[in-house]
CSV table of C-alpha atoms in Angstrom, one decimal:
chain,number,residue,atom,x,y,z
K,95,UNK,CA,32.6,14.8,15.1
K,96,UNK,CA,29.3,13.5,16.6
K,97,UNK,CA,25.9,14.6,15.3
K,98,UNK,CA,25.2,16.6,18.4
K,99,UNK,CA,28.5,18.4,18.3
K,100,UNK,CA,28.1,19.2,14.6
K,101,UNK,CA,24.6,20.5,15.3
K,102,UNK,CA,26.0,22.7,18.2
K,103,UNK,CA,28.6,24.3,15.9
K,104,UNK,CA,25.9,24.9,13.2
K,105,UNK,CA,23.6,26.4,15.8
K,106,UNK,CA,26.2,28.9,17.0
K,107,UNK,CA,27.5,30.1,13.6
K,108,UNK,CA,24.0,30.1,12.0
K,109,UNK,CA,22.6,32.1,15.0
K,110,UNK,CA,25.3,34.8,14.4
K,111,UNK,CA,25.1,34.7,10.6
K,112,UNK,CA,21.2,34.8,10.5
K,113,UNK,CA,21.1,37.6,13.1
K,114,UNK,CA,23.5,39.7,11.0
K,115,UNK,CA,21.6,39.0,7.8
K,116,UNK,CA,18.2,39.7,9.5
K,117,UNK,CA,19.4,43.0,11.0
K,118,UNK,CA,21.0,44.1,7.7
K,119,UNK,CA,17.7,43.4,5.8
K,120,UNK,CA,15.7,45.3,8.4
K,121,UNK,CA,18.0,48.4,8.2
K,122,UNK,CA,18.3,48.2,4.4
K,123,UNK,CA,14.6,48.1,3.7
K,124,UNK,CA,13.9,50.5,6.6
K,125,UNK,CA,10.2,51.5,6.2
K,126,UNK,CA,9.5,48.3,4.3
K,127,UNK,CA,11.4,46.2,6.8
K,128,UNK,CA,8.2,44.0,7.2
K,129,UNK,CA,9.0,42.5,3.9
K,130,UNK,CA,12.2,41.0,5.3
K,131,UNK,CA,10.4,38.9,7.9
K,132,UNK,CA,9.4,36.0,5.6
K,133,UNK,CA,13.0,35.6,4.5
K,134,UNK,CA,14.2,35.7,8.0
K,135,UNK,CA,11.6,33.1,9.0
K,136,UNK,CA,12.9,30.9,6.2
K,137,UNK,CA,16.4,31.1,7.6
K,138,UNK,CA,15.4,30.5,11.2
K,139,UNK,CA,13.5,27.4,10.2
K,140,UNK,CA,16.9,25.8,9.2
K,141,UNK,CA,18.4,27.0,12.5
K,142,UNK,CA,15.4,25.4,14.4
K,143,UNK,CA,16.1,22.0,12.8
K,144,UNK,CA,19.8,22.2,13.8
K,145,UNK,CA,18.7,23.0,17.3
K,146,UNK,CA,16.3,20.0,17.2
K,147,UNK,CA,19.2,17.8,16.1
K,148,UNK,CA,21.2,19.1,19.0
K,149,UNK,CA,18.5,18.0,21.4
K,150,UNK,CA,17.5,14.7,19.8
K,151,UNK,CA,20.7,13.5,18.2
K,152,UNK,CA,18.9,12.8,14.9
K,153,UNK,CA,19.9,14.1,11.5
K,154,UNK,CA,16.8,15.3,9.6
K,155,UNK,CA,16.3,15.2,5.9
K,156,UNK,CA,16.7,18.4,3.8
K,157,UNK,CA,13.3,17.5,2.3
K,158,UNK,CA,11.6,18.3,5.6
K,159,UNK,CA,13.7,21.4,6.3
K,160,UNK,CA,12.8,22.9,2.9
K,161,UNK,CA,9.1,21.9,3.3
K,162,UNK,CA,8.8,23.5,6.7
K,163,UNK,CA,10.8,26.6,5.6
K,164,UNK,CA,8.4,27.1,2.6
K,165,UNK,CA,5.4,26.6,4.8
K,166,UNK,CA,6.6,29.1,7.4
K,167,UNK,CA,7.3,31.6,4.6
K,168,UNK,CA,3.7,31.3,3.4
K,169,UNK,CA,2.3,31.5,6.9
K,170,UNK,CA,4.1,34.8,7.6
K,171,UNK,CA,3.2,36.1,4.2
K,172,UNK,CA,-0.4,35.3,4.9
K,173,UNK,CA,-0.2,37.1,8.2
K,174,UNK,CA,1.0,40.2,6.5
K,175,UNK,CA,-1.8,39.9,3.9
K,176,UNK,CA,-4.4,39.8,6.7
K,177,UNK,CA,-2.8,42.9,8.3
K,178,UNK,CA,-3.1,44.8,5.1
K,179,UNK,CA,-6.7,43.7,4.5
K,180,UNK,CA,-7.7,44.7,8.0
K,181,UNK,CA,-6.8,48.3,7.2
K,182,UNK,CA,-9.6,48.5,4.6
K,183,UNK,CA,-11.8,45.3,4.6
K,184,UNK,CA,-14.2,46.5,1.9
K,185,UNK,CA,-11.6,47.3,-0.6
K,186,UNK,CA,-9.8,44.0,-0.2
K,187,UNK,CA,-13.0,41.8,0.0
K,188,UNK,CA,-12.0,39.5,-2.9
K,189,UNK,CA,-8.4,39.3,-1.6
K,190,UNK,CA,-9.8,38.3,1.8
K,191,UNK,CA,-11.7,35.3,0.4
K,192,UNK,CA,-8.6,34.1,-1.5
K,193,UNK,CA,-6.5,34.5,1.6
K,194,UNK,CA,-8.9,32.5,3.7
K,195,UNK,CA,-8.9,29.6,1.1
K,196,UNK,CA,-5.1,29.7,0.9
K,197,UNK,CA,-4.9,29.7,4.7
K,198,UNK,CA,-7.0,26.5,4.9
K,199,UNK,CA,-4.9,24.8,2.2
K,200,UNK,CA,-1.6,25.8,3.9
K,201,UNK,CA,-3.0,24.6,7.3
K,202,UNK,CA,-3.9,21.2,5.9
K,203,UNK,CA,-0.4,20.9,4.3
K,204,UNK,CA,1.2,22.0,7.5
K,205,UNK,CA,-0.7,19.3,9.5
K,206,UNK,CA,0.1,16.6,7.0
K,207,UNK,CA,3.8,17.5,6.9
K,208,UNK,CA,3.9,17.4,10.8
K,209,UNK,CA,2.3,14.0,10.8
K,210,UNK,CA,4.7,12.6,8.2
K,211,UNK,CA,7.7,14.2,10.0
K,212,UNK,CA,6.7,12.8,13.4
K,213,UNK,CA,6.0,9.3,11.9
K,214,UNK,CA,9.4,9.3,10.2
K,215,UNK,CA,11.5,10.4,13.2
K,216,UNK,CA,9.7,9.7,16.4
K,217,UNK,CA,11.1,6.2,16.9
K,218,UNK,CA,14.7,7.3,16.2
K,219,UNK,CA,14.4,10.4,18.3
K,220,UNK,CA,13.0,8.4,21.2
K,221,UNK,CA,15.9,6.0,21.1
K,222,UNK,CA,18.5,8.8,21.0
K,223,UNK,CA,16.9,10.6,23.9
K,224,UNK,CA,16.9,7.4,26.0
K,225,UNK,CA,20.6,7.0,25.2
K,226,UNK,CA,21.3,10.6,26.3
K,227,UNK,CA,19.4,10.1,29.6
K,228,UNK,CA,21.1,6.7,30.2
K,229,UNK,CA,17.8,4.8,30.1
K,230,UNK,CA,17.4,1.2,28.9
K,231,UNK,CA,16.4,1.0,25.2
K,232,UNK,CA,13.5,-1.5,24.6
K,233,UNK,CA,14.4,-4.2,22.2
K,234,UNK,CA,12.2,-4.6,19.1
K,235,UNK,CA,9.8,-7.4,19.7
K,236,UNK,CA,10.0,-10.4,17.4
K,237,UNK,CA,7.7,-13.3,18.0
K,238,UNK,CA,7.3,-16.8,16.6
K,239,UNK,CA,3.5,-16.4,16.2
K,240,UNK,CA,3.8,-17.1,12.4
K,241,UNK,CA,6.6,-19.6,12.5
K,242,UNK,CA,4.9,-22.3,10.6
K,243,UNK,CA,6.2,-25.8,9.9
K,244,UNK,CA,6.1,-25.1,6.1
K,245,UNK,CA,7.1,-21.8,4.5
K,246,UNK,CA,4.5,-19.4,3.0
K,247,UNK,CA,4.4,-18.9,-0.8
K,248,UNK,CA,2.6,-15.7,-1.8
K,249,UNK,CA,0.9,-15.9,-5.2
K,250,UNK,CA,-0.1,-12.6,-6.8
K,251,UNK,CA,-3.0,-11.8,-9.1
K,252,UNK,CA,-3.2,-10.5,-12.7
K,253,UNK,CA,-1.5,-7.4,-14.0
K,254,UNK,CA,1.3,-7.3,-11.4
K,255,UNK,CA,4.7,-8.9,-10.8
K,256,UNK,CA,6.7,-9.6,-7.7
K,257,UNK,CA,9.1,-6.6,-7.3
K,258,UNK,CA,11.3,-5.6,-4.4
K,259,UNK,CA,10.8,-1.9,-4.8
K,260,UNK,CA,7.0,-2.0,-5.0
K,261,UNK,CA,5.8,-5.1,-3.2
K,262,UNK,CA,2.4,-6.4,-4.4
K,263,UNK,CA,1.6,-7.4,-0.8
K,264,UNK,CA,2.3,-4.0,0.7
K,265,UNK,CA,3.6,-4.1,4.3
K,266,UNK,CA,2.2,-7.7,5.0
K,267,UNK,CA,5.3,-9.8,4.1
K,268,UNK,CA,7.7,-7.8,6.3
K,269,UNK,CA,5.3,-8.0,9.2
K,270,UNK,CA,4.8,-11.7,8.8
K,271,UNK,CA,8.6,-12.2,8.8
K,272,UNK,CA,8.9,-10.2,12.0
K,273,UNK,CA,6.6,-12.8,13.5
K,274,UNK,CA,8.7,-15.7,12.4
K,275,UNK,CA,7.2,-16.6,9.0
K,276,UNK,CA,9.4,-17.7,6.1
K,277,UNK,CA,8.1,-15.9,3.0
K,278,UNK,CA,8.6,-16.7,-0.7
K,279,UNK,CA,7.0,-15.2,-3.8
K,280,UNK,CA,5.6,-17.0,-6.9
K,281,UNK,CA,7.4,-14.7,-9.4
K,282,UNK,CA,5.1,-15.6,-12.3
K,283,UNK,CA,4.1,-13.4,-15.2
K,284,UNK,CA,1.6,-10.6,-14.7
K,285,UNK,CA,-0.5,-11.5,-17.8
K,286,UNK,CA,0.1,-15.2,-18.3
K,287,UNK,CA,-2.9,-17.4,-19.0
K,288,UNK,CA,-3.8,-20.0,-16.4
K,289,UNK,CA,-1.8,-22.8,-17.9
K,290,UNK,CA,1.4,-20.8,-18.3
K,291,UNK,CA,1.1,-19.1,-14.9
K,292,UNK,CA,0.5,-22.5,-13.2
K,293,UNK,CA,3.6,-23.9,-14.9
K,294,UNK,CA,5.7,-20.9,-13.7
K,295,UNK,CA,4.3,-21.2,-10.2
K,296,UNK,CA,5.2,-25.0,-10.2
K,297,UNK,CA,8.8,-24.2,-11.1
K,298,UNK,CA,9.1,-21.6,-8.4
K,299,UNK,CA,7.6,-24.0,-5.8
K,300,UNK,CA,10.2,-26.6,-6.6
K,301,UNK,CA,12.9,-24.0,-6.2
K,302,UNK,CA,11.4,-23.0,-2.8
K,303,UNK,CA,11.3,-26.6,-1.6
K,304,UNK,CA,15.0,-26.9,-2.3
K,305,UNK,CA,16.0,-23.6,-0.9
K,306,UNK,CA,13.9,-24.0,2.3
K,307,UNK,CA,14.8,-27.7,2.6
K,308,UNK,CA,11.1,-28.6,3.3
K,309,UNK,CA,8.6,-31.1,1.9
K,310,UNK,CA,5.6,-28.7,1.4
K,311,UNK,CA,4.5,-25.0,1.4
K,312,UNK,CA,1.5,-23.1,2.5
K,313,UNK,CA,0.1,-21.0,-0.3
K,314,UNK,CA,-1.7,-17.7,0.1
K,315,UNK,CA,-3.1,-16.6,-3.3
K,316,UNK,CA,-4.9,-13.4,-4.2
K,317,UNK,CA,-7.2,-12.9,-7.2
K,318,UNK,CA,-6.4,-15.0,-10.3
K,319,UNK,CA,-3.4,-16.5,-8.3
K,320,UNK,CA,-5.9,-18.8,-6.6
K,321,UNK,CA,-7.1,-20.1,-10.0
K,322,UNK,CA,-3.5,-20.7,-11.2
K,323,UNK,CA,-2.7,-22.6,-8.0
K,324,UNK,CA,-5.8,-24.8,-8.3
K,325,UNK,CA,-4.8,-25.7,-11.9
K,326,UNK,CA,-1.2,-26.4,-10.8
K,327,UNK,CA,-2.4,-28.8,-8.1
K,328,UNK,CA,-4.9,-30.7,-10.3
K,329,UNK,CA,-2.9,-30.9,-13.6
K,330,UNK,CA,0.8,-30.5,-12.7
K,331,UNK,CA,1.0,-33.0,-9.8
K,332,UNK,CA,1.7,-30.6,-6.9
K,333,UNK,CA,-0.8,-32.1,-4.4
K,334,UNK,CA,2.0,-33.8,-2.4
K,335,UNK,CA,4.0,-30.5,-2.2
K,336,UNK,CA,1.3,-28.2,-0.8
K,337,UNK,CA,-0.1,-28.3,2.7
K,338,UNK,CA,-2.7,-25.6,2.4
K,339,UNK,CA,-4.2,-23.1,-0.1
K,340,UNK,CA,-5.8,-19.9,1.1
K,341,UNK,CA,-7.6,-17.9,-1.6
K,342,UNK,CA,-8.4,-14.2,-1.1
K,343,UNK,CA,-11.0,-13.0,-3.6
K,344,UNK,CA,-10.1,-15.5,-6.3
K,345,UNK,CA,-12.7,-15.4,-9.2
K,346,UNK,CA,-13.6,-19.1,-8.8
K,347,UNK,CA,-16.9,-18.7,-10.7
K,348,UNK,CA,-15.7,-16.0,-13.1
K,349,UNK,CA,-17.2,-12.6,-13.9
K,350,UNK,CA,-20.7,-12.1,-15.4
K,351,UNK,CA,-19.7,-8.5,-16.1
K,352,UNK,CA,-16.9,-9.7,-18.3
K,353,UNK,CA,-19.4,-12.0,-20.1
K,354,UNK,CA,-21.5,-9.0,-20.8
K,355,UNK,CA,-18.5,-7.0,-22.1
K,356,UNK,CA,-17.5,-9.8,-24.5
K,357,UNK,CA,-21.0,-10.0,-25.8
K,358,UNK,CA,-21.2,-6.2,-26.4
K,359,UNK,CA,-17.8,-5.5,-27.9
K,360,UNK,CA,-16.9,-9.0,-29.2
K,361,UNK,CA,-13.4,-10.6,-29.1
K,362,UNK,CA,-11.9,-8.1,-31.5
K,363,UNK,CA,-11.6,-5.3,-28.9
K,364,UNK,CA,-9.7,-7.5,-26.4
K,365,UNK,CA,-7.5,-8.9,-29.2
K,366,UNK,CA,-6.7,-5.3,-30.2
K,367,UNK,CA,-5.8,-4.4,-26.6
K,368,UNK,CA,-3.8,-7.5,-26.3
K,369,UNK,CA,-1.3,-6.3,-28.9
K,370,UNK,CA,-0.3,-3.3,-26.7
K,371,UNK,CA,-0.6,-5.0,-23.3
K,372,UNK,CA,1.4,-8.0,-24.3
K,373,UNK,CA,4.2,-5.8,-25.8
K,374,UNK,CA,4.3,-3.6,-22.7
K,375,UNK,CA,4.5,-6.4,-20.2
K,376,UNK,CA,7.0,-8.2,-22.4
K,377,UNK,CA,9.2,-5.1,-21.9
K,378,UNK,CA,8.5,-5.2,-18.2
K,379,UNK,CA,9.7,-8.8,-17.9
K,380,UNK,CA,6.8,-11.2,-18.7
K,381,UNK,CA,8.0,-14.3,-20.5
K,382,UNK,CA,4.7,-15.3,-22.1
K,383,UNK,CA,2.1,-12.5,-21.7
K,384,UNK,CA,-1.3,-13.5,-23.0
K,385,UNK,CA,-3.8,-10.7,-22.3
K,386,UNK,CA,-6.6,-12.0,-24.5
K,387,UNK,CA,-6.7,-15.5,-23.2
K,388,UNK,CA,-6.1,-14.5,-19.6
K,389,UNK,CA,-9.1,-12.1,-19.9
K,390,UNK,CA,-11.2,-14.7,-21.6
K,391,UNK,CA,-10.5,-17.1,-18.8
K,392,UNK,CA,-12.2,-14.7,-16.3
K,393,UNK,CA,-15.6,-15.2,-18.0
K,394,UNK,CA,-18.1,-17.2,-15.9
K,395,UNK,CA,-18.8,-19.5,-18.9
K,396,UNK,CA,-15.1,-20.5,-19.0
K,397,UNK,CA,-14.9,-21.0,-15.2
K,398,UNK,CA,-17.9,-23.2,-15.2
K,399,UNK,CA,-16.2,-25.7,-17.4
K,400,UNK,CA,-12.9,-25.2,-15.6
K,401,UNK,CA,-14.5,-26.1,-12.2
K,402,UNK,CA,-15.9,-29.3,-13.7
K,403,UNK,CA,-12.4,-30.4,-14.9
K,404,UNK,CA,-10.2,-29.1,-12.1
K,405,UNK,CA,-10.7,-31.0,-8.9
K,406,UNK,CA,-9.4,-30.2,-5.4
K,407,UNK,CA,-7.0,-32.6,-3.7
K,408,UNK,CA,-8.4,-34.2,-0.5
K,409,UNK,CA,-4.9,-34.1,1.1
K,410,UNK,CA,-4.7,-30.2,1.0
K,411,UNK,CA,-6.5,-27.7,3.3
K,412,UNK,CA,-8.5,-25.3,1.1
K,413,UNK,CA,-10.0,-22.1,2.4
K,414,UNK,CA,-11.4,-19.0,0.7
K,415,UNK,CA,-12.3,-15.4,1.6
K,416,UNK,CA,-14.0,-12.5,-0.3
K,417,UNK,CA,-13.7,-8.8,0.0
K,418,UNK,CA,-16.5,-6.2,-0.3
K,419,UNK,CA,-16.6,-2.5,-1.0
K,420,UNK,CA,-19.5,-0.9,0.9
K,421,UNK,CA,-19.7,2.0,-1.5
K,422,UNK,CA,-17.8,3.7,-4.4
K,423,UNK,CA,-15.9,5.9,-1.9
K,424,UNK,CA,-14.1,2.8,-0.5
K,425,UNK,CA,-11.6,3.1,-3.3
K,426,UNK,CA,-11.4,6.0,-5.7
K,427,UNK,CA,-9.5,3.9,-8.2
K,428,UNK,CA,-12.1,1.1,-8.3
K,429,UNK,CA,-15.3,2.9,-7.7
K,430,UNK,CA,-16.4,2.7,-11.4
K,431,UNK,CA,-15.9,-1.1,-11.7
K,432,UNK,CA,-17.5,-1.6,-8.3
K,433,UNK,CA,-20.6,0.3,-9.5
K,434,UNK,CA,-20.8,-1.5,-12.9
K,435,UNK,CA,-20.3,-5.0,-11.4
K,436,UNK,CA,-23.1,-4.5,-8.9
K,437,UNK,CA,-25.6,-4.8,-11.8
K,438,UNK,CA,-24.3,-8.1,-13.1
K,439,UNK,CA,-22.4,-9.7,-10.2
K,440,UNK,CA,-23.8,-8.2,-7.1
K,441,UNK,CA,-21.6,-7.3,-4.1
K,442,UNK,CA,-17.9,-7.1,-5.0
K,443,UNK,CA,-14.5,-5.6,-4.2
K,444,UNK,CA,-14.1,-3.7,-7.4
K,445,UNK,CA,-12.9,-6.7,-9.5
K,446,UNK,CA,-14.2,-9.9,-8.0
K,447,UNK,CA,-17.7,-10.6,-6.7
K,448,UNK,CA,-18.4,-12.1,-3.3
K,449,UNK,CA,-20.3,-15.0,-4.9
K,450,UNK,CA,-17.4,-15.7,-7.4
K,451,UNK,CA,-14.8,-15.8,-4.5
K,452,UNK,CA,-16.7,-18.6,-2.7
K,453,UNK,CA,-15.0,-21.9,-2.9
K,454,UNK,CA,-14.2,-24.9,-0.7
K,455,UNK,CA,-14.4,-23.9,3.0
K,456,UNK,CA,-15.5,-20.4,2.4
K,457,UNK,CA,-14.9,-18.5,5.6
K,458,UNK,CA,-16.5,-15.2,5.1
K,459,UNK,CA,-16.3,-11.6,3.7
K,460,UNK,CA,-13.6,-9.1,4.7
K,461,UNK,CA,-15.4,-5.9,5.3
K,462,UNK,CA,-14.2,-2.5,6.3
K,463,UNK,CA,-15.2,-0.8,9.6
K,464,UNK,CA,-18.0,1.8,9.6
K,465,UNK,CA,-18.5,3.7,6.3
K,466,UNK,CA,-15.7,2.3,4.1
K,467,UNK,CA,-15.3,-1.2,2.6
K,468,UNK,CA,-12.4,-3.3,1.5
K,469,UNK,CA,-11.4,-3.2,-2.2
K,470,UNK,CA,-9.4,-5.7,-4.3
K,471,UNK,CA,-6.3,-3.5,-3.7
K,472,UNK,CA,-7.0,-3.2,0.1
K,473,UNK,CA,-7.0,-7.0,0.5
K,474,UNK,CA,-3.2,-7.0,-0.1
K,475,UNK,CA,-2.4,-3.7,1.5
K,476,UNK,CA,-1.5,-2.3,-1.9
K,477,UNK,CA,-1.8,1.3,-0.7
K,478,UNK,CA,0.2,0.7,2.5
K,479,UNK,CA,-2.7,2.1,4.6
K,480,UNK,CA,-3.4,-1.1,6.6
K,481,UNK,CA,-7.2,-0.6,6.5
K,482,UNK,CA,-9.3,-1.4,9.5
K,483,UNK,CA,-11.6,-4.4,9.0
K,484,UNK,CA,-14.7,-5.6,10.8
K,485,UNK,CA,-14.3,-8.6,13.0
K,486,UNK,CA,-16.7,-11.4,12.0
K,487,UNK,CA,-17.4,-15.1,12.4
K,488,UNK,CA,-15.3,-17.2,10.2
K,489,UNK,CA,-12.4,-14.6,9.9
K,490,UNK,CA,-9.3,-15.2,11.9
K,491,UNK,CA,-9.9,-13.9,15.5
K,492,UNK,CA,-8.7,-10.5,16.7
K,493,UNK,CA,-8.3,-9.2,13.1
K,494,UNK,CA,-8.9,-5.5,13.4
K,495,UNK,CA,-6.8,-4.5,10.3
K,496,UNK,CA,-5.8,-6.3,7.1
K,497,UNK,CA,-2.3,-6.9,8.4
K,498,UNK,CA,-3.8,-8.5,11.5
K,499,UNK,CA,-5.9,-10.7,9.3
K,500,UNK,CA,-2.8,-12.2,7.6
K,501,UNK,CA,-0.9,-12.5,10.9
K,502,UNK,CA,-3.7,-14.4,12.6
K,503,UNK,CA,-4.3,-16.4,9.4
K,504,UNK,CA,-0.7,-17.7,9.4
K,505,UNK,CA,-1.0,-18.3,13.2
K,506,UNK,CA,-4.0,-20.5,12.6
K,507,UNK,CA,-2.0,-22.6,10.0
K,508,UNK,CA,0.7,-23.0,12.6
K,509,UNK,CA,-1.8,-24.2,15.2
K,510,UNK,CA,-3.0,-26.8,12.7
K,511,UNK,CA,0.5,-28.1,12.2
K,512,UNK,CA,1.1,-26.6,8.8
């Protein structure tokens, strides 16, 4: 039986069943029949969804059915509350205030639920309606805008691993692939020190070259990933296997804030934390977690000596970008670090300062539009919100969102023959 036929059958028997139950409740309660209306509304919400399935040909999730049923129940219950209050406003003054606050909360929840519902089913419903009307269904557009000569290797930062169910890079990889890019992941440890992380990245790169049957890769590295890649190129002989390196907020000059924390608390605190962090990330899959050394390597004093020893390869295109939070409200999870870092490091994205991110061919700062800025997490679309960014000289052209930024960045590499 088709979805529409099944929905029609449900509509008919539910209409009869709910009508009987509704009338029975009304007659049973008699003078208090008004109390039956929320229950009736709950039932008719389910009928409404079946009717919507009949029209659109789309089967809706029980999660949305129950959500709307509960919301409708509360809406009608609130209406009854206001009717009772209107009979004697002075006596129910406190109840009236509570009812108003509750109404606002329910209204916001209702609006959010509608937005999520439409977002989840609009595309499928549109296609089914076009089929029903015999109209031509538009094909999903796939371009070759990002089809580069060499595949793209995404290198994550500290504290995270490459996982399929919770991608470090948010919605960016899928979008790049839709535009023709060949995407691979570094798959190195979350809390490895620079040397170990570089070694793991080098192993992954060799596997990618074999799998993709290519000579080189384009690397896009976020945060500490950029430092790991620089080390791998300089010390592990990868200069002939990499075409370009793009660093997004990599701490190339370390963190003065971390210098301060080490001077205040000493190494003992970080070594103590390392016991628990290393154990936890070992359980999560890290081969060689090294929280203490990885953290120590973020210090500006360490990076100063690192930069003297680690040299860039003239055969590779290097470019770097920084991110900047305009204010603590830009990211509620990073507001404190952003606030603290401003005293030692200046403008920052919550973890890496603008000055620290500057390296060879620094192209500019990624800033948010209007009031909000771009945090360390926003730079990789970690929250899946695709934040809007300010177009600026140096950034890839026509980049109005963070996902646009990556699409146009890869498109640039394609134009350069990479």
